[in-house]
PDB file of C-alpha atoms in Angstrom:
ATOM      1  CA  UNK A   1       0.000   0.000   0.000  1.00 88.00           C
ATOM      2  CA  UNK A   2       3.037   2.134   0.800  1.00 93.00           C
ATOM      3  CA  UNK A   3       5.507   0.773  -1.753  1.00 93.00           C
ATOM      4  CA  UNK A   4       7.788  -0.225   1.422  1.00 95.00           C
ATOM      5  CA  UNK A   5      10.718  -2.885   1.663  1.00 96.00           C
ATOM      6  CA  UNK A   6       9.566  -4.784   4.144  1.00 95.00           C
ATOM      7  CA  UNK A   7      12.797  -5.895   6.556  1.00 95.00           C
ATOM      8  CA  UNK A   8      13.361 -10.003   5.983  1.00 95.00           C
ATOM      9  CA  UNK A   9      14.841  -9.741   9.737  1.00 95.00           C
ATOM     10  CA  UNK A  10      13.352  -6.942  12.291  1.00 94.00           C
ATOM     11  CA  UNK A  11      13.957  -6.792  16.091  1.00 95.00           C
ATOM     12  CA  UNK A  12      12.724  -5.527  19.230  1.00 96.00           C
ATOM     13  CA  UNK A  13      15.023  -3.318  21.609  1.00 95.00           C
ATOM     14  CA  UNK A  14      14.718  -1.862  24.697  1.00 94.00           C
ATOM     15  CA  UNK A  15      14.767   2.201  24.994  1.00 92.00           C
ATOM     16  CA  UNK A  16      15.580   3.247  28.836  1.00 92.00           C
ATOM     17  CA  UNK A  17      14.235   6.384  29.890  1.00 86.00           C
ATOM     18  CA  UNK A  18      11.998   7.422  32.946  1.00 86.00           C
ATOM     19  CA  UNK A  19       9.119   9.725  32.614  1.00 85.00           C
ATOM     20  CA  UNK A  20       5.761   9.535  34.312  1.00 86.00           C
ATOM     21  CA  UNK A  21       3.601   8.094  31.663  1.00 87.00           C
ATOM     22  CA  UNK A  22       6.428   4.747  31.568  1.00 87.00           C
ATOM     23  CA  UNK A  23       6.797   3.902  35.197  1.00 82.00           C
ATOM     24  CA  UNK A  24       8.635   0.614  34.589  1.00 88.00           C
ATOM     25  CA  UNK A  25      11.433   3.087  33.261  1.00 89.00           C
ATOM     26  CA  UNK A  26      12.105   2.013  30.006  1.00 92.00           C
ATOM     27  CA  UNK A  27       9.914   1.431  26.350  1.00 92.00           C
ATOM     28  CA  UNK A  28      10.226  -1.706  24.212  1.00 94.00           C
ATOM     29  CA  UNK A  29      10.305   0.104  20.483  1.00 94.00           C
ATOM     30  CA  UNK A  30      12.850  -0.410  17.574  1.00 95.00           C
ATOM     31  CA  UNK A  31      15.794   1.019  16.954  1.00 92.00           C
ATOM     32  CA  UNK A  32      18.444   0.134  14.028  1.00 93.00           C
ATOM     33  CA  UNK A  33      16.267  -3.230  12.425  1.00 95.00           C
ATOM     34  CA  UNK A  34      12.696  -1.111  11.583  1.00 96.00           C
ATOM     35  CA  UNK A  35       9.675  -3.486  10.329  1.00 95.00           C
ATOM     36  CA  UNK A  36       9.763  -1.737   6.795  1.00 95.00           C
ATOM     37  CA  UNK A  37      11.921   0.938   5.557  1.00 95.00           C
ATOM     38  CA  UNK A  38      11.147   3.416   2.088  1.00 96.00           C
ATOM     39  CA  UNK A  39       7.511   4.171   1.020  1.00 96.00           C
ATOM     40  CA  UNK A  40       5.800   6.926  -0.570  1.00 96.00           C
ATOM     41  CA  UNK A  41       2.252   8.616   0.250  1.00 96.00           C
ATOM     42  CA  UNK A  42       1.078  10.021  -2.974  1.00 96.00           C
ATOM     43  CA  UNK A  43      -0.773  13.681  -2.129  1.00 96.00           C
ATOM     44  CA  UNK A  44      -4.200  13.622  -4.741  1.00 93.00           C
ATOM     45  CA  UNK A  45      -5.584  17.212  -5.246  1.00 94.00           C
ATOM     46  CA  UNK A  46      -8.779  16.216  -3.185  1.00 94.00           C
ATOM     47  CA  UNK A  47      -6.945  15.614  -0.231  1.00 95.00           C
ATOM     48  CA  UNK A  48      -6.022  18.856  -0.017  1.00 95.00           C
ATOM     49  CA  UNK A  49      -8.029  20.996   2.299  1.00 94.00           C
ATOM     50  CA  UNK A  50     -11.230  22.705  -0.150  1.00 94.00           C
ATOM     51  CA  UNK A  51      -9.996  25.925  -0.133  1.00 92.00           C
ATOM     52  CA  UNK A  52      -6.171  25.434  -1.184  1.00 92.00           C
ATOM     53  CA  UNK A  53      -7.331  22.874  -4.156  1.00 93.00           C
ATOM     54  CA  UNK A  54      -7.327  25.448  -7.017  1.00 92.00           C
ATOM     55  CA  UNK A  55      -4.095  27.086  -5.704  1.00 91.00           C
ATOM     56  CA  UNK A  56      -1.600  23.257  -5.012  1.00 93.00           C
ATOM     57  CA  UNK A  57       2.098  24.196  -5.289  1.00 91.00           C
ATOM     58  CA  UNK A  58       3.206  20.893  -6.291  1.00 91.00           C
ATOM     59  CA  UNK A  59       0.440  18.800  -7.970  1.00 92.00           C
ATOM     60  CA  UNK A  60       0.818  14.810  -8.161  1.00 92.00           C
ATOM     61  CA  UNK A  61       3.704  15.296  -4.926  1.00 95.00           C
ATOM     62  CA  UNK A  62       4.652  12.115  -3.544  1.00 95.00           C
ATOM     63  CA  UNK A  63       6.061  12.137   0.120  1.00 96.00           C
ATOM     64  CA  UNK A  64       8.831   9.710   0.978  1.00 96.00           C
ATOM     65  CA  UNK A  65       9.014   7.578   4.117  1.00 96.00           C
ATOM     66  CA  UNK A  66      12.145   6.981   6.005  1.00 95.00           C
ATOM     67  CA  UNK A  67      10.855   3.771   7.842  1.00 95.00           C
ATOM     68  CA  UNK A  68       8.063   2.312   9.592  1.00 95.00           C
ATOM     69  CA  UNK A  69       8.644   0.956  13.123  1.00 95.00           C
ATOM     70  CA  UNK A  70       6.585  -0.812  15.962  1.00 95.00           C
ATOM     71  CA  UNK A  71       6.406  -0.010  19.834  1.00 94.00           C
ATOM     72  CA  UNK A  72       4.783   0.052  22.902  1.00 93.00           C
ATOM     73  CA  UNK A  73       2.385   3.201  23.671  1.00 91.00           C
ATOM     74  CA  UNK A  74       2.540   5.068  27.004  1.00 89.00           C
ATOM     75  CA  UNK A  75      -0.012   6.479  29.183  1.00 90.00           C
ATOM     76  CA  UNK A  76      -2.152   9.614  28.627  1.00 88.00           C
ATOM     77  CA  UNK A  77      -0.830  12.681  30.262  1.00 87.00           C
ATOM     78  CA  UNK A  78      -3.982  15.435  31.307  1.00 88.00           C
ATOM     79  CA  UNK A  79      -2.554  18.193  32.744  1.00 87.00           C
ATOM     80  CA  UNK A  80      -4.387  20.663  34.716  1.00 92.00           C
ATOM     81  CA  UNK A  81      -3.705  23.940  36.366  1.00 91.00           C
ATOM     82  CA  UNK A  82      -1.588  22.659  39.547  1.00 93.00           C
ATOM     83  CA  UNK A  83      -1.383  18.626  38.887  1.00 93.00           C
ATOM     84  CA  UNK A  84      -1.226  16.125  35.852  1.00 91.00           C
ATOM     85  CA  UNK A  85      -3.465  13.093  36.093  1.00 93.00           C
ATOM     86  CA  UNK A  86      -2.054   9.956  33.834  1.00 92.00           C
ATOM     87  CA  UNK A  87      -4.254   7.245  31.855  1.00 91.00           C
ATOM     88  CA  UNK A  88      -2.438   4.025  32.223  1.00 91.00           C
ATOM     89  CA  UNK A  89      -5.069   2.032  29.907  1.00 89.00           C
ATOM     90  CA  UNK A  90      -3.276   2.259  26.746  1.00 87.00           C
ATOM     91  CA  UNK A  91      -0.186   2.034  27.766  1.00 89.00           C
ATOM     92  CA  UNK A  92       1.925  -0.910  26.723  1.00 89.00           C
ATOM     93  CA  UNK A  93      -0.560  -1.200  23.851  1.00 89.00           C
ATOM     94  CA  UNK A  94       0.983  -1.439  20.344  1.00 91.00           C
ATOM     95  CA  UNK A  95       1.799   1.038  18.185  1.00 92.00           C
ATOM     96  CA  UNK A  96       3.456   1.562  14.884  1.00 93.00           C
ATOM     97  CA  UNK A  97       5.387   5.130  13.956  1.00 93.00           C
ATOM     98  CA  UNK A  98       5.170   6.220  10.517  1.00 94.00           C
ATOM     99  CA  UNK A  99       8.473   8.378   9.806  1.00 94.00           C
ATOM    100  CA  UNK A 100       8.857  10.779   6.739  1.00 94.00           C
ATOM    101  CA  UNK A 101      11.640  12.729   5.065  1.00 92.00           C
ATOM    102  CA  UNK A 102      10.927  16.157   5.393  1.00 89.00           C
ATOM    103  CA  UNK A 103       9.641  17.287   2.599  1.00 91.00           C
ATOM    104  CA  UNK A 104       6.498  18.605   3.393  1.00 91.00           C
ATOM    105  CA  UNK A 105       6.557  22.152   2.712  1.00 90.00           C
ATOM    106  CA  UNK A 106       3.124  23.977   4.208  1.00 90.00           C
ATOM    107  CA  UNK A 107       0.367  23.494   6.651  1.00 91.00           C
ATOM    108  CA  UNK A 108      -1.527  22.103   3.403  1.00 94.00           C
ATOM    109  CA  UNK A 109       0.591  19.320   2.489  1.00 94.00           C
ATOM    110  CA  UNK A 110       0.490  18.022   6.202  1.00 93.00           C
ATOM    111  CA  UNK A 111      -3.311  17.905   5.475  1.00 95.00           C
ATOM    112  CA  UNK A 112      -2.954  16.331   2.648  1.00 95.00           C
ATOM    113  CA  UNK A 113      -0.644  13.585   3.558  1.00 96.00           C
ATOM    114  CA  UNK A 114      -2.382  12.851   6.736  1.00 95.00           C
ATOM    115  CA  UNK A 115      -5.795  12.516   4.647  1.00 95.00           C
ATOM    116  CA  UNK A 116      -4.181  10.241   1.878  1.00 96.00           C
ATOM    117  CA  UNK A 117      -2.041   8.382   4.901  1.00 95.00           C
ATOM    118  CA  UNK A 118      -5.513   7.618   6.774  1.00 95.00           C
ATOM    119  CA  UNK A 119      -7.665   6.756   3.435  1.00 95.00           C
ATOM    120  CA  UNK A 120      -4.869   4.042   2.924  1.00 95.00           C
ATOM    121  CA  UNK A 121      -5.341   2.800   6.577  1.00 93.00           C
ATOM    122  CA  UNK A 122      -9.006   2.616   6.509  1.00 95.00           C
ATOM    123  CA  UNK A 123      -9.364   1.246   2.916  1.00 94.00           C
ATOM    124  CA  UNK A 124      -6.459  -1.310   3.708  1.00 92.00           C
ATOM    125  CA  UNK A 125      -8.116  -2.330   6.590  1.00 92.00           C
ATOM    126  CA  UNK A 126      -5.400  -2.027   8.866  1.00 89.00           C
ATOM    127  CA  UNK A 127      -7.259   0.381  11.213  1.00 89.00           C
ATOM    128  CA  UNK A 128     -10.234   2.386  11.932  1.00 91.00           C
ATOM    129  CA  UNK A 129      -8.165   5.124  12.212  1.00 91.00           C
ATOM    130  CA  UNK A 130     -10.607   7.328  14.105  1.00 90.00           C
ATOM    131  CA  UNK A 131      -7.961  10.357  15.485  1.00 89.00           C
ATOM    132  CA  UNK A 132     -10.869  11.378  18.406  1.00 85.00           C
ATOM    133  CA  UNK A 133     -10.399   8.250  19.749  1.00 84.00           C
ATOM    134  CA  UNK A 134      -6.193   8.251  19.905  1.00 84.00           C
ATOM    135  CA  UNK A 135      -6.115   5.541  16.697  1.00 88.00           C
ATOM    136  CA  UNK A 136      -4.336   8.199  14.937  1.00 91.00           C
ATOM    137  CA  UNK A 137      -2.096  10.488  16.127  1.00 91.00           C
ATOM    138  CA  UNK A 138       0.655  13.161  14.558  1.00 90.00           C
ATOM    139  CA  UNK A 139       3.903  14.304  15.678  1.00 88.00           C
ATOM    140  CA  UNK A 140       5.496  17.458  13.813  1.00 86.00           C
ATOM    141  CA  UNK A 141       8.919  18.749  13.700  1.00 80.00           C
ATOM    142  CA  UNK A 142       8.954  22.206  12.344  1.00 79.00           C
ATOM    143  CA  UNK A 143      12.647  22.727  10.698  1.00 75.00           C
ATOM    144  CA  UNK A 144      14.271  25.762   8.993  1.00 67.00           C
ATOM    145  CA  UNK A 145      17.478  25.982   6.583  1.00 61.00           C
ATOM    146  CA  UNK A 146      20.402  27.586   8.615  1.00 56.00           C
ATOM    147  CA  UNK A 147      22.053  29.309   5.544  1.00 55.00           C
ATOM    148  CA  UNK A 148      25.132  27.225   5.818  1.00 56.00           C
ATOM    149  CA  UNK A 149      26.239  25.412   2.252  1.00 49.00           C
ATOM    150  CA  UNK A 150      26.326  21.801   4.582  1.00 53.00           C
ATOM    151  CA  UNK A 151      22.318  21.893   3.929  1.00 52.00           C
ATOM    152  CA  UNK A 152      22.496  21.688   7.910  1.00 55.00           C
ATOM    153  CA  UNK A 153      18.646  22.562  10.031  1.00 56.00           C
ATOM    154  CA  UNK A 154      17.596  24.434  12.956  1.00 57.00           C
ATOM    155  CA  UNK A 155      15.131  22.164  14.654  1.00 57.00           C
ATOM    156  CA  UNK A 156      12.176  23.637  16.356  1.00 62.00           C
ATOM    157  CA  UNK A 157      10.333  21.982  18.802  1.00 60.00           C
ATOM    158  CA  UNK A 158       7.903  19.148  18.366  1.00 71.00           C
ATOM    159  CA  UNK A 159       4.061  19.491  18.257  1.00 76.00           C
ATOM    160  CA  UNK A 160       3.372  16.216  20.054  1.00 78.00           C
ATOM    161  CA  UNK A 161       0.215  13.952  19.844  1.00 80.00           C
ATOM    162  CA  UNK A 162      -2.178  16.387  17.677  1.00 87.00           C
ATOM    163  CA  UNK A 163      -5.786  14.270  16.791  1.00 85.00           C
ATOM    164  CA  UNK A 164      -7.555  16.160  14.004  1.00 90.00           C
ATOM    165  CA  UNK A 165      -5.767  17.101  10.574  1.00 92.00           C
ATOM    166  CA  UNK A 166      -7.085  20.324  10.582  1.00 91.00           C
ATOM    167  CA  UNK A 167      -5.865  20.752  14.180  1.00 90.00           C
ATOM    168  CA  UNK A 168      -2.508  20.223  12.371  1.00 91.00           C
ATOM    169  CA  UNK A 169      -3.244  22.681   9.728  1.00 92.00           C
ATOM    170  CA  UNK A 170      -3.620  25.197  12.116  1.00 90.00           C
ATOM    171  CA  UNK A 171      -0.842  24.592  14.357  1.00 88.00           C
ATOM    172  CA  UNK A 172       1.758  24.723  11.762  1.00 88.00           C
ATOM    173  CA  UNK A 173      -0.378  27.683  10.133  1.00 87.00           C
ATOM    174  CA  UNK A 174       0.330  29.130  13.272  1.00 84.00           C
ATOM    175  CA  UNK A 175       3.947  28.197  13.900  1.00 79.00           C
ATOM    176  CA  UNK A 176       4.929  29.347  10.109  1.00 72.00           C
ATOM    177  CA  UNK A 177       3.449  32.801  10.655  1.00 72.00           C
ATOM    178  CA  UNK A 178       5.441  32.697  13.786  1.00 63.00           C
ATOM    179  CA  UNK A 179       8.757  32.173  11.838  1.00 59.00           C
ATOM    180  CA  UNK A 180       8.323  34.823   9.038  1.00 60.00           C
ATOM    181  CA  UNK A 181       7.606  36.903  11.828  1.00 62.00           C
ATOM    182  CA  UNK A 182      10.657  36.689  13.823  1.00 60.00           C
ATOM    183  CA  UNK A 183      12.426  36.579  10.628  1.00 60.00           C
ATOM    184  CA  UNK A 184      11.533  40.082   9.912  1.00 60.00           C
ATOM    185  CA  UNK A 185      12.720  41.392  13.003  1.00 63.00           C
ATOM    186  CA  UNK A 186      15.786  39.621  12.408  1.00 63.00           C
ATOM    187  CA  UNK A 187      15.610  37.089  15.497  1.00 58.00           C
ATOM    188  CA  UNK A 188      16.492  33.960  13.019  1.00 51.00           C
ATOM    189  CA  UNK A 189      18.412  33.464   9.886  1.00 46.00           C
ATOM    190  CA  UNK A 190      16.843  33.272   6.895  1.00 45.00           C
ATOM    191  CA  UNK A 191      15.842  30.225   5.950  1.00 46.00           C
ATOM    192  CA  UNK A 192      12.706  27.822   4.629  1.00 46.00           C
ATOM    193  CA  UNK A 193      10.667  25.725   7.068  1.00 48.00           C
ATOM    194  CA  UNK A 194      10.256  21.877   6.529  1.00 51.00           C
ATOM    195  CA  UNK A 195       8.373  19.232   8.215  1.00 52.00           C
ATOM    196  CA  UNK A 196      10.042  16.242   8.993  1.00 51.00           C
ATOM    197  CA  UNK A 197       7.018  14.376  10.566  1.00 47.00           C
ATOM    198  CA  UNK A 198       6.196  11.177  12.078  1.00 47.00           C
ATOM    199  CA  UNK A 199       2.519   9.591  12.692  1.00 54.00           C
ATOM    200  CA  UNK A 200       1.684   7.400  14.956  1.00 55.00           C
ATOM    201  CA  UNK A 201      -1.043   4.855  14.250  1.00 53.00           C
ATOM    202  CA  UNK A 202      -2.930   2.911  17.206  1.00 53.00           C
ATOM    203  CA  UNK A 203      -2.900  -1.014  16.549  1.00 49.00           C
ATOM    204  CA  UNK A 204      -4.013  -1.967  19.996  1.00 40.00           C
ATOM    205  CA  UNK A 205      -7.883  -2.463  18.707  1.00 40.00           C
ATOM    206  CA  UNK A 206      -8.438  -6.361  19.097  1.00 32.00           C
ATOM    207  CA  UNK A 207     -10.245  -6.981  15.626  1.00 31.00           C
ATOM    208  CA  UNK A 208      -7.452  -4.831  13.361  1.00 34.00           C
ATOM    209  CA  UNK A 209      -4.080  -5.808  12.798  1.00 31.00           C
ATOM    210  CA  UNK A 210      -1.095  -4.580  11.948  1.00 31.00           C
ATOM    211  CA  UNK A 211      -0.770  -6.641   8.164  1.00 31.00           C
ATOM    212  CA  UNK A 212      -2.548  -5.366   5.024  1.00 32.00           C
TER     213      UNK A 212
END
């Protein structure tokens, strides 16, 4: 579905870290030997949000995948004014990361890959895919160009666990007008933002697998 090469040999390894929503201090995820590297989502003009359709910068775009990889999920962090309460029931649940290069260039192609990425999910049957209910969920890294000839980035930091694709939209909408901002008042060098993003699809729901 993804035009992937699947790994003939993956493995599971062991991630130590402590942080409230992993209490036994450490997340089974992996690392170097990924279930699938490669892969492309193809972005069709009607996944585009209606009112950038007419206006696509790159029609028939195809967005490449660095690698698909499986892992436990953690708990569910609410935080209120003066404590955090934690959800423990889908935690140690699977769940499967979805990494891509970053090449996606506005707030419009992250709607537009996220739409294409969860038509492929639904009509592949791997999941329901239903982002109110945590089955889908989006990480963003926001990224500029530094200005040095090594290509290098600035990262920016993440926008973690967003569940609605226009709730992505309008986060990076937001953090884009942010960076031209500061760029006019000279607080940042010159450069042109990227995403580098990674989803994160749910497969703890007992009738769906992971296969396709």
């Amino acid at each position: 579905m993804l035009d992937c090469d699947i790994a003939p040999i993956c493995k599971f390894d062991r991630k130590n870290y402590f942080y409230p929503d992993m209490p036994k201090n450490y997340q089974i995820s992996q690392y170097d030997m990924p279930l699938c590297v490669n892969g492309t989502v193809p972005l069709h003009d009607l996944a585009y949000p209606k009112d950038a359709q007419k206006n696509i910068a790159t029609p028939d775009k195809e967005v490449h995948l660095v690698r698909i990889h499986l892992e436990e999920d953690v708990a569910k962090s609410f935080h209120f004014e003066t404590s955090t309460g934690i959800d423990f029931n889908r935690a140690g649940t699977p769940l499967m990361d979805i990494v891509t290069q970053p090449e996606i260039n506005s707030p419009e192609e992250a709607f537009a890959f996220l739409t294409s990425l969860k038509q492929i999910l639904v009509y592949g049957a791997v999941s329901d895919a239903d982002m109110e209910k945590g089955q889908l969920r989006c990480d963003c890294n926001v990224s500029r160009a530094s200005g040095e000839t090594d290509g290098a980035r600035c990262e920016d930091r993440d926008q973690k666990n967003m569940n609605s694709i226009s709730g992505v939209r309008r986060a990076l909408a937001l953090k884009f007008r942010g960076k031209r901002s500061a760029r006019a008042r000279r607080e940042t060098p010159t450069g042109n933002a990227r995403l580098g993003r990674c989803c994160r699809r749910n497969v703890s729901d007992a009738h769906k697998g992971i296969g396709a």
